[in-house]
Coordinates of C-alpha atoms and ligand atoms in Angstrom, one line a residue:
M1 CA 91.8 103.0 84.6
G2 CA 92.3 101.9 80.6
D3 CA 94.1 99.2 81.7
S4 CA 93.7 97.0 78.2
S5 CA 93.9 93.9 77.9
D6 CA 95.5 92.4 74.8
T7 CA 96.7 90.2 72.2
T8 CA 99.0 88.3 73.3
A9 CA 98.5 84.0 73.7
D10 CA 98.1 85.0 77.9
Q11 CA 94.9 84.6 78.0
L12 CA 94.6 84.9 82.1
H13 CA 96.7 88.0 82.4
R14 CA 95.3 89.5 85.3
R15 CA 96.5 92.9 86.9
G16 CA 98.2 92.8 90.2
L17 CA 97.9 93.6 93.1
M18 CA 99.1 96.0 96.5
F19 CA 99.0 93.8 100.0
I20 CA 99.2 95.9 102.7
L21 CA 100.1 93.5 106.3
S22 CA 99.8 95.8 108.9
S23 CA 99.9 94.6 112.4
P24 CA 101.6 96.3 115.7
S25 CA 104.8 95.4 116.5
G26 CA 104.3 91.5 117.6
A27 CA 101.8 90.3 116.3
G28 CA 104.0 88.5 113.8
K29 CA 103.5 90.5 110.5
T30 CA 107.7 90.5 110.0
T31 CA 107.4 86.6 110.2
L32 CA 104.7 86.4 108.2
S33 CA 105.7 88.6 105.3
R34 CA 109.2 86.7 105.5
M35 CA 107.0 83.0 104.3
L36 CA 105.4 85.0 102.3
L37 CA 107.9 85.9 100.2
A38 CA 110.0 83.1 100.3
K39 CA 105.9 80.7 99.2
D40 CA 105.2 82.8 96.6
P41 CA 106.7 83.1 94.1
E42 CA 104.0 86.6 92.3
I43 CA 105.2 88.8 94.5
R44 CA 107.7 90.5 96.0
L45 CA 108.1 93.2 98.3
S46 CA 107.8 96.9 97.3
V47 CA 111.0 98.4 96.8
S48 CA 111.2 101.6 98.7
A49 CA 113.7 105.3 97.1
T50 CA 115.4 106.9 99.8
T51 CA 118.3 109.4 100.1
R52 CA 120.1 107.8 103.1
P53 CA 123.4 106.2 102.0
P54 CA 123.3 102.2 101.4
R55 CA 124.8 100.1 104.7
P56 CA 127.0 96.9 103.8
G57 CA 125.4 94.0 102.1
E58 CA 122.6 96.6 101.2
V59 CA 122.1 96.2 97.4
D60 CA 120.7 98.7 95.0
G61 CA 117.6 98.4 93.6
K62 CA 116.9 95.1 96.5
H63 CA 116.8 97.2 99.8
Y64 CA 116.0 100.6 98.6
H65 CA 116.7 102.5 95.6
F66 CA 119.5 104.2 96.4
V67 CA 118.7 107.8 95.5
S68 CA 119.9 111.6 95.4
P69 CA 118.5 113.5 97.7
E70 CA 117.9 115.7 94.2
R71 CA 116.5 112.6 91.9
F72 CA 114.0 112.2 95.2
Q73 CA 113.0 115.7 95.9
A74 CA 111.9 115.3 91.5
M75 CA 110.2 112.5 92.6
I76 CA 108.4 114.1 94.5
D77 CA 107.9 117.8 92.1
E78 CA 106.7 114.7 89.5
D79 CA 104.0 113.1 92.1
D80 CA 105.7 109.7 91.4
F81 CA 105.3 108.7 95.2
Y82 CA 102.9 106.9 96.2
E83 CA 103.9 108.8 100.2
W84 CA 107.2 109.9 101.2
A85 CA 108.3 110.1 104.8
E86 CA 111.5 112.2 106.6
V87 CA 112.8 109.5 108.9
F88 CA 115.9 111.3 110.9
G89 CA 117.3 112.8 108.2
H90 CA 116.6 111.5 105.5
R91 CA 113.9 110.6 103.1
Y92 CA 111.8 107.5 102.2
G93 CA 109.0 106.5 99.8
T94 CA 107.1 105.0 97.3
P95 CA 107.9 105.2 94.5
K96 CA 104.5 105.4 92.4
G97 CA 105.7 104.4 89.1
M98 CA 108.1 100.9 89.6
I99 CA 105.2 99.1 90.9
R100 CA 102.4 101.1 88.3
A101 CA 104.6 99.3 85.4
G102 CA 105.1 96.0 87.6
L103 CA 100.9 96.3 88.5
K104 CA 100.0 96.1 84.9
Q105 CA 102.2 93.3 84.5
G106 CA 100.7 91.5 87.6
Q107 CA 102.8 91.5 89.8
D108 CA 102.1 91.6 93.4
F109 CA 103.7 94.4 95.7
L110 CA 104.0 93.2 99.4
F111 CA 104.1 96.3 101.9
D112 CA 104.7 95.6 105.5
I113 CA 104.1 99.0 106.7
D114 CA 101.5 101.0 109.5
W115 CA 98.4 102.4 109.6
Q116 CA 99.1 105.6 108.5
G117 CA 101.0 104.4 105.8
T118 CA 98.1 102.1 104.4
Q119 CA 95.5 104.4 103.9
Q120 CA 97.8 107.2 101.9
L121 CA 98.2 103.7 99.7
Y122 CA 94.7 103.0 100.1
Q123 CA 92.9 106.8 99.6
K124 CA 95.6 107.0 95.3
D125 CA 94.8 103.6 94.9
Q126 CA 92.0 101.8 95.8
Q127 CA 91.2 99.8 92.8
D128 CA 95.0 97.4 93.9
V129 CA 95.1 97.4 97.2
V130 CA 94.2 94.4 99.3
R131 CA 94.2 95.7 103.2
V132 CA 95.0 92.4 106.0
F133 CA 95.5 93.5 110.0
I134 CA 96.7 90.7 112.1
L135 CA 95.2 91.1 115.3
P136 CA 97.7 89.3 118.7
P137 CA 95.0 86.1 120.5
S138 CA 95.2 88.6 123.0
I139 CA 97.1 91.6 125.1
D140 CA 99.6 89.4 127.9
E141 CA 100.7 87.0 124.7
L142 CA 101.7 90.4 122.3
H143 CA 103.7 91.6 126.2
R144 CA 104.5 87.8 126.9
R145 CA 105.9 88.0 122.4
L146 CA 107.3 91.2 123.2
H147 CA 108.9 90.1 125.9
S148 CA 111.3 87.5 124.4
R149 CA 113.7 89.4 122.6
A150 CA 115.6 89.4 125.3
T151 CA 118.0 92.1 124.7
D152 CA 115.2 94.8 125.5
S153 CA 115.0 97.1 128.7
A154 CA 112.1 97.3 130.5
E155 CA 110.9 100.7 129.4
V156 CA 111.5 100.1 126.4
I157 CA 108.9 97.5 126.3
A158 CA 106.7 99.7 128.0
A159 CA 106.8 102.3 124.9
R160 CA 106.1 99.4 122.7
M161 CA 103.3 98.1 124.8
E162 CA 102.2 102.0 124.4
R163 CA 103.1 101.7 119.9
A164 CA 101.2 98.3 120.3
R165 CA 97.5 99.7 121.7
A166 CA 98.0 102.9 119.6
E167 CA 98.0 100.9 115.9
I168 CA 95.9 97.6 117.3
S169 CA 93.0 101.1 117.2
H170 CA 93.4 101.1 113.5
W171 CA 91.8 97.6 112.9
D172 CA 88.9 99.1 111.6
G173 CA 90.4 100.5 109.0
Y174 CA 91.1 97.2 107.4
D175 CA 89.6 94.7 105.0
Y176 CA 90.7 91.9 107.3
V177 CA 91.2 90.7 109.9
I178 CA 93.2 87.8 110.9
I179 CA 93.8 86.7 115.0
N180 CA 96.9 85.3 114.7
D181 CA 96.3 81.8 117.2
D182 CA 98.7 80.3 115.8
I183 CA 101.2 81.0 113.2
E184 CA 100.8 78.1 110.7
V185 CA 96.3 78.5 111.0
C186 CA 97.5 81.9 110.5
F187 CA 100.4 82.0 107.0
D188 CA 97.2 80.1 105.5
K189 CA 94.4 82.3 105.8
V190 CA 96.8 85.4 104.3
R191 CA 97.5 82.4 101.4
A192 CA 93.5 82.4 101.2
I193 CA 92.5 85.8 100.8
L194 CA 96.0 86.9 98.4
E195 CA 94.2 83.2 95.8
A196 CA 90.4 85.0 95.9
E197 CA 91.8 88.8 95.8
R198 CA 93.9 87.7 92.5
M199 CA 90.9 86.2 90.8
K200 CA 88.2 89.1 91.7
R201 CA 86.8 89.9 88.4
A202 CA 88.7 93.3 87.6
R203 CA 91.9 91.8 88.0
Q204 CA 91.9 89.2 85.3
T205 CA 91.9 91.2 82.7
G206 CA 92.7 88.2 80.1
L207 CA 89.1 87.3 80.8
I208 CA 87.7 89.5 78.0
P209 CA 89.6 87.1 75.5
F210 CA 89.3 84.8 77.3
V211 CA 85.5 83.9 77.5
R212 CA 85.4 85.2 73.9
G213 CA 87.2 82.2 72.6
L214 CA 84.2 80.1 74.7
M215 CA 81.8 81.9 72.4
V216 CA 83.0 81.4 69.8
Ligands
5GP301 P1 116.3 102.0 107.9 O1 117.0 103.7 107.6 O2 117.1 102.4 109.0 O3 116.0 101.0 106.3 O4 114.7 102.3 107.7 C1 114.1 104.2 109.3 C2 113.0 104.1 108.8 O5 111.9 104.4 107.8 C3 111.5 102.5 109.3 O6 111.4 102.8 110.2 C4 110.7 102.3 107.8 O7 110.2 102.0 108.2 C5 110.8 103.9 107.6 N1 110.9 103.3 105.5 C6 111.5 102.0 105.0 N2 111.0 103.0 103.9 C7 109.5 104.0 103.5 C8 108.9 104.3 103.1 O8 108.7 104.0 101.8 N3 107.9 105.3 103.3 C9 107.7 105.6 104.8 N4 107.4 107.0 105.0 N5 108.9 105.3 105.6 C10 109.8 103.7 104.9

């Protein structure tokens, strides 16, 4: 979409991508997201905008972009969100402008979001989105993992299991599905997907000048 490769010395410039990791709670998404952010310098977490006031220790621009309700409304009016939602009386959204600017510069963004957020992002920007779904190896194992958070009551665990089942039912809205038997093996697969997606011809905007250089 109008993305021209530039004249810089960076011949192999590429367009960034939006890497979505979804899974039911307990299947390993949060751990995988942390591992990816720690090991891969080219990807960073997408930072949402919110009208919620910062909690102690939260940093503007890192945990959220903290904005006033008026500013948030203006961003809605300017169509500056991929998606937004109201949660417990505060508004949260994924700002388009900042992400688009990053993608153009080759920055990859990680999204740790559910199937609804995934659908909304995909509808707005199919070419940049890569959707990965993580499944638990079995329902028993999922139950065991949800149980191992010792602080939760039986009702909380039952409610989580129900939500997990609902989330799993959306597995077919993803490009890739990984069964998380072993977190290290699963992580290697996540990285393999990311590496392969980065090499897609359409994303490697620097290929045209590079190949032109090979032909002279
Ligand atoms: P918290 O205020 O505890 O940081 O987040 C409250 C809720 O808002 C969480 O369930 C979180 O997933 C959700 N949330 C955070 N950012 C976004 C966003 O950009 N879009 C949507 N739809 N929900 C978000």
